[in-house]
PDB file of C-alpha atoms in Angstrom:
ATOM      1  CA  MET Y   1     102.295  39.046 248.053  1.00 45.00           C
ATOM      2  CA  PHE Y   2     103.993  40.281 244.907  1.00 56.00           C
ATOM      3  CA  PHE Y   3     104.560  36.838 243.383  1.00 81.00           C
ATOM      4  CA  PHE Y   4     100.993  35.732 244.045  1.00 80.00           C
ATOM      5  CA  ASP Y   5      99.646  38.826 242.261  1.00 82.00           C
ATOM      6  CA  ASP Y   6     101.814  38.060 239.209  1.00 84.00           C
ATOM      7  CA  PHE Y   7     100.649  34.453 239.353  1.00 83.00           C
ATOM      8  CA  ILE Y   8      97.007  35.562 239.310  1.00 84.00           C
ATOM      9  CA  LYS Y   9      97.658  37.891 236.354  1.00 86.00           C
ATOM     10  CA  LYS Y  10      99.167  34.992 234.389  1.00 87.00           C
ATOM     11  CA  ILE Y  11      96.112  32.866 235.167  1.00 87.00           C
ATOM     12  CA  GLU Y  12      93.727  35.597 234.024  1.00 85.00           C
ATOM     13  CA  LYS Y  13      95.595  36.000 230.707  1.00 87.00           C
ATOM     14  CA  THR Y  14      95.911  32.283 229.959  1.00 85.00           C
ATOM     15  CA  LYS Y  15      93.474  30.556 227.628  1.00 87.00           C
ATOM     16  CA  ILE Y  16      93.688  26.798 227.230  1.00 86.00           C
ATOM     17  CA  GLU Y  17      92.505  24.361 224.614  1.00 86.00           C
ATOM     18  CA  TYR Y  18      90.268  21.424 225.404  1.00 83.00           C
ATOM     19  CA  GLN Y  19      91.979  18.090 226.032  1.00 87.00           C
ATOM     20  CA  PRO Y  20      90.089  15.085 227.376  1.00 88.00           C
ATOM     21  CA  LEU Y  21      92.863  13.993 229.757  1.00 90.00           C
ATOM     22  CA  ARG Y  22      95.582  16.039 231.445  1.00 90.00           C
ATOM     23  CA  LYS Y  23      98.287  14.672 233.746  1.00 92.00           C
ATOM     24  CA  TYR Y  24     100.326  16.668 236.238  1.00 92.00           C
ATOM     25  CA  GLY Y  25     103.468  15.379 237.916  1.00 91.00           C
ATOM     26  CA  LEU Y  26     105.695  16.825 240.583  1.00 90.00           C
ATOM     27  CA  GLU Y  27     107.552  20.060 239.848  1.00 90.00           C
ATOM     28  CA  ILE Y  28     111.300  19.777 239.244  1.00 91.00           C
ATOM     29  CA  LYS Y  29     112.295  21.547 242.504  1.00 90.00           C
ATOM     30  CA  LYS Y  30     110.379  19.017 244.608  1.00 88.00           C
ATOM     31  CA  LYS Y  31     111.798  16.139 242.563  1.00 91.00           C
ATOM     32  CA  ILE Y  32     115.334  17.341 243.258  1.00 93.00           C
ATOM     33  CA  VAL Y  33     114.649  17.802 246.985  1.00 90.00           C
ATOM     34  CA  TRP Y  34     112.985  14.402 247.444  1.00 90.00           C
ATOM     35  CA  LEU Y  35     115.604  12.644 245.321  1.00 92.00           C
ATOM     36  CA  GLY Y  36     118.392  14.557 247.058  1.00 94.00           C
ATOM     37  CA  THR Y  37     117.196  13.410 250.464  1.00 93.00           C
ATOM     38  CA  GLY Y  38     115.891   9.956 249.576  1.00 94.00           C
ATOM     39  CA  LEU Y  39     119.017   8.565 247.895  1.00 95.00           C
ATOM     40  CA  PRO Y  40     121.482   9.648 250.618  1.00 96.00           C
ATOM     41  CA  LEU Y  41     119.200   8.211 253.301  1.00 96.00           C
ATOM     42  CA  ILE Y  42     119.134   4.878 251.472  1.00 96.00           C
ATOM     43  CA  LEU Y  43     122.914   4.893 250.993  1.00 96.00           C
ATOM     44  CA  ILE Y  44     123.584   5.780 254.650  1.00 96.00           C
ATOM     45  CA  GLY Y  45     121.066   3.144 255.753  1.00 96.00           C
ATOM     46  CA  GLY Y  46     122.788   0.549 253.585  1.00 95.00           C
ATOM     47  CA  LEU Y  47     126.153   1.460 255.081  1.00 95.00           C
ATOM     48  CA  GLN Y  48     124.766   1.243 258.622  1.00 94.00           C
ATOM     49  CA  GLY Y  49     123.278  -2.144 257.832  1.00 93.00           C
ATOM     50  CA  TYR Y  50     126.565  -3.362 256.427  1.00 93.00           C
ATOM     51  CA  MET Y  51     128.441  -2.108 259.507  1.00 93.00           C
ATOM     52  CA  GLY Y  52     125.890  -3.874 261.729  1.00 92.00           C
ATOM     53  CA  TYR Y  53     126.389  -7.055 259.733  1.00 90.00           C
ATOM     54  CA  LEU Y  54     130.185  -6.841 260.115  1.00 91.00           C
ATOM     55  CA  LYS Y  55     129.860  -6.335 263.882  1.00 89.00           C
ATOM     56  CA  ASN Y  56     127.985  -9.633 264.386  1.00 87.00           C
ATOM     57  CA  PHE Y  57     124.498  -8.214 263.747  1.00 85.00           C
ATOM     58  CA  SER Y  58     124.744  -5.290 266.150  1.00 86.00           C
ATOM     59  CA  ILE Y  59     121.146  -4.321 266.990  1.00 91.00           C
ATOM     60  CA  PRO Y  60     121.684  -0.504 267.174  1.00 91.00           C
ATOM     61  CA  TYR Y  61     123.318  -0.454 263.731  1.00 91.00           C
ATOM     62  CA  ILE Y  62     120.575  -2.622 262.239  1.00 93.00           C
ATOM     63  CA  ALA Y  63     117.830  -0.487 263.848  1.00 94.00           C
ATOM     64  CA  ILE Y  64     119.329   2.756 262.532  1.00 95.00           C
ATOM     65  CA  ALA Y  65     119.744   1.162 259.111  1.00 95.00           C
ATOM     66  CA  ALA Y  66     116.104   0.067 259.051  1.00 96.00           C
ATOM     67  CA  LEU Y  67     114.922   3.556 260.020  1.00 96.00           C
ATOM     68  CA  LEU Y  68     117.074   5.304 257.413  1.00 96.00           C
ATOM     69  CA  LEU Y  69     116.074   2.850 254.688  1.00 96.00           C
ATOM     70  CA  PHE Y  70     112.411   3.327 255.564  1.00 96.00           C
ATOM     71  CA  LEU Y  71     112.668   7.125 255.372  1.00 96.00           C
ATOM     72  CA  GLY Y  72     114.655   7.021 252.133  1.00 95.00           C
ATOM     73  CA  LEU Y  73     112.222   4.634 250.454  1.00 95.00           C
ATOM     74  CA  LYS Y  74     109.288   6.756 251.618  1.00 94.00           C
ATOM     75  CA  HIS Y  75     110.838   9.821 249.945  1.00 91.00           C
ATOM     76  CA  LEU Y  76     111.366   7.906 246.703  1.00 92.00           C
ATOM     77  CA  LYS Y  77     107.814   6.522 246.837  1.00 91.00           C
ATOM     78  CA  ASN Y  78     106.444  10.067 247.184  1.00 88.00           C
ATOM     79  CA  LEU Y  79     108.643  11.186 244.319  1.00 89.00           C
ATOM     80  CA  PHE Y  80     107.471   8.551 241.864  1.00 89.00           C
ATOM     81  CA  SER Y  81     103.834   8.210 242.940  1.00 89.00           C
ATOM     82  CA  TYR Y  82     102.774  11.873 242.800  1.00 89.00           C
ATOM     83  CA  LYS Y  83     100.318  12.354 239.955  1.00 91.00           C
ATOM     84  CA  ILE Y  84      97.115  14.337 239.533  1.00 91.00           C
ATOM     85  CA  ILE Y  85      94.866  13.701 236.538  1.00 90.00           C
ATOM     86  CA  ILE Y  86      92.020  15.897 235.316  1.00 90.00           C
ATOM     87  CA  ASP Y  87      89.660  13.918 233.135  1.00 89.00           C
ATOM     88  CA  SER Y  88      87.544  16.503 231.319  1.00 86.00           C
ATOM     89  CA  GLU Y  89      85.642  13.849 229.410  1.00 89.00           C
ATOM     90  CA  HIS Y  90      84.326  12.118 232.562  1.00 89.00           C
ATOM     91  CA  LYS Y  91      84.409  15.373 234.587  1.00 89.00           C
ATOM     92  CA  LYS Y  92      86.625  14.303 237.478  1.00 90.00           C
ATOM     93  CA  ILE Y  93      89.940  14.820 239.289  1.00 91.00           C
ATOM     94  CA  MET Y  94      91.989  11.752 240.211  1.00 91.00           C
ATOM     95  CA  GLY Y  95      95.235  11.090 242.030  1.00 86.00           C
ATOM     96  CA  GLN Y  96      96.834  11.298 245.466  1.00 80.00           C
ATOM     97  CA  GLU Y  97      94.012   9.260 247.064  1.00 83.00           C
ATOM     98  CA  LEU Y  98      91.468  11.515 245.374  1.00 85.00           C
ATOM     99  CA  ASP Y  99      88.674  10.533 242.999  1.00 86.00           C
ATOM    100  CA  LEU Y 100      86.288  13.461 242.816  1.00 88.00           C
ATOM    101  CA  HIS Y 101      83.632  14.271 240.229  1.00 88.00           C
ATOM    102  CA  PHE Y 102      83.177  17.925 239.309  1.00 88.00           C
ATOM    103  CA  ASP Y 103      79.470  17.606 240.181  1.00 89.00           C
ATOM    104  CA  GLU Y 104      80.404  16.862 243.818  1.00 89.00           C
ATOM    105  CA  ILE Y 105      82.351  20.122 244.149  1.00 89.00           C
ATOM    106  CA  GLU Y 106      80.490  22.938 245.872  1.00 91.00           C
ATOM    107  CA  SER Y 107      83.285  25.505 245.662  1.00 91.00           C
ATOM    108  CA  CYS Y 108      86.920  25.684 244.622  1.00 90.00           C
ATOM    109  CA  THR Y 109      89.181  28.460 245.856  1.00 91.00           C
ATOM    110  CA  LEU Y 110      92.697  29.481 244.848  1.00 91.00           C
ATOM    111  CA  LYS Y 111      94.520  31.246 247.676  1.00 89.00           C
ATOM    112  CA  GLU Y 112      97.701  31.529 249.683  1.00 86.00           C
ATOM    113  CA  ALA Y 113      97.816  29.653 252.991  1.00 83.00           C
ATOM    114  CA  VAL Y 114     100.099  27.828 255.377  1.00 82.00           C
ATOM    115  CA  VAL Y 115      99.752  24.080 254.881  1.00 78.00           C
ATOM    116  CA  GLY Y 116     100.663  21.453 257.448  1.00 75.00           C
ATOM    117  CA  LYS Y 117     103.274  22.057 260.103  1.00 76.00           C
ATOM    118  CA  GLY Y 118     105.241  24.560 258.065  1.00 73.00           C
ATOM    119  CA  ASN Y 119     105.263  28.288 258.462  1.00 77.00           C
ATOM    120  CA  ARG Y 120     105.692  29.186 254.810  1.00 80.00           C
ATOM    121  CA  LEU Y 121     102.883  30.516 252.636  1.00 82.00           C
ATOM    122  CA  GLN Y 122     101.995  28.336 249.658  1.00 84.00           C
ATOM    123  CA  VAL Y 123      99.524  28.674 246.844  1.00 86.00           C
ATOM    124  CA  ILE Y 124      96.804  26.078 247.340  1.00 88.00           C
ATOM    125  CA  ILE Y 125      93.537  24.936 245.857  1.00 90.00           C
ATOM    126  CA  ARG Y 126      90.851  24.481 248.532  1.00 91.00           C
ATOM    127  CA  ILE Y 127      87.915  22.348 247.425  1.00 90.00           C
ATOM    128  CA  LEU Y 128      84.693  22.038 249.414  1.00 91.00           C
ATOM    129  CA  THR Y 129      82.470  19.147 248.410  1.00 90.00           C
ATOM    130  CA  LYS Y 130      78.694  18.941 248.728  1.00 90.00           C
ATOM    131  CA  ASP Y 131      79.103  16.444 251.586  1.00 89.00           C
ATOM    132  CA  LYS Y 132      81.136  19.128 253.460  1.00 88.00           C
ATOM    133  CA  ARG Y 133      84.597  17.570 252.996  1.00 89.00           C
ATOM    134  CA  GLU Y 134      87.511  19.946 252.609  1.00 89.00           C
ATOM    135  CA  ILE Y 135      90.281  18.961 250.202  1.00 89.00           C
ATOM    136  CA  ILE Y 136      93.455  21.023 250.042  1.00 88.00           C
ATOM    137  CA  ILE Y 137      95.771  20.577 247.075  1.00 88.00           C
ATOM    138  CA  PRO Y 138      99.121  22.393 247.392  1.00 87.00           C
ATOM    139  CA  LEU Y 139     100.347  23.511 243.990  1.00 88.00           C
ATOM    140  CA  ILE Y 140     103.593  21.540 243.892  1.00 86.00           C
ATOM    141  CA  MET Y 141     102.908  20.104 240.458  1.00 89.00           C
ATOM    142  CA  ASN Y 142     104.353  21.107 237.111  1.00 90.00           C
ATOM    143  CA  LYS Y 143     102.143  23.202 234.802  1.00 88.00           C
ATOM    144  CA  LYS Y 144     100.414  24.966 237.727  1.00 89.00           C
ATOM    145  CA  ILE Y 145      98.827  27.656 235.573  1.00 89.00           C
ATOM    146  CA  GLU Y 146      97.354  25.111 233.178  1.00 90.00           C
ATOM    147  CA  PHE Y 147      95.995  23.077 236.112  1.00 91.00           C
ATOM    148  CA  ILE Y 148      94.262  26.114 237.604  1.00 91.00           C
ATOM    149  CA  CYS Y 149      92.924  27.250 234.232  1.00 90.00           C
ATOM    150  CA  VAL Y 150      91.409  23.824 233.571  1.00 89.00           C
ATOM    151  CA  LEU Y 151      89.682  23.909 236.971  1.00 89.00           C
ATOM    152  CA  ARG Y 152      88.530  27.488 236.320  1.00 88.00           C
ATOM    153  CA  ASP Y 153      87.044  26.538 232.940  1.00 88.00           C
ATOM    154  CA  GLU Y 154      85.418  23.325 234.181  1.00 87.00           C
ATOM    155  CA  LEU Y 155      83.950  24.705 237.416  1.00 87.00           C
ATOM    156  CA  LYS Y 156      83.008  28.175 236.060  1.00 86.00           C
ATOM    157  CA  GLU Y 157      81.154  30.124 238.804  1.00 89.00           C
ATOM    158  CA  ARG Y 158      82.156  27.645 241.546  1.00 88.00           C
ATOM    159  CA  PHE Y 159      85.826  28.638 241.096  1.00 89.00           C
ATOM    160  CA  GLN Y 160      87.136  31.769 242.767  1.00 91.00           C
ATOM    161  CA  ILE Y 161      90.456  33.432 243.508  1.00 87.00           C
ATOM    162  CA  ILE Y 162      91.071  35.006 246.907  1.00 86.00           C
ATOM    163  CA  LYS Y 163      93.715  37.710 246.728  1.00 80.00           C
ATOM    164  CA  GLY Y 164      95.873  38.555 249.744  1.00 66.00           C
TER     165      GLY Y 164
END
């Protein structure tokens, strides 16, 4: 894909300076999408709950309100809890239920793939550990190029890029 090739060229040109700790949050597009869906779901759920309250605690209104509030709060939780940290001093990646030392990584691959139930290609990092676990990190964070360059520099020959 044309954009992936440009992305790889940027990675190959980029040199980064050493920092002991780097933090990566969610990219702005994802923040807008999750905020743009989470807040309306919470507002609609609150309205449904209020209407159920006014109609003598109508069970269907209350049930719909609970479902919408749950979905809205889940979106906001995902929005504010997404964080990946690369600790170069202690040689590990942390965040999103992940605590992985660089020594445990057998190989790390940058490639395009379809993740989850979607049908859209995304750029991902695929990590295979020495205990044969597969960890897939979709690149939905800010500072993607820096993140990949840090992994490339830390993992050296264990890091590879698969084109097309």
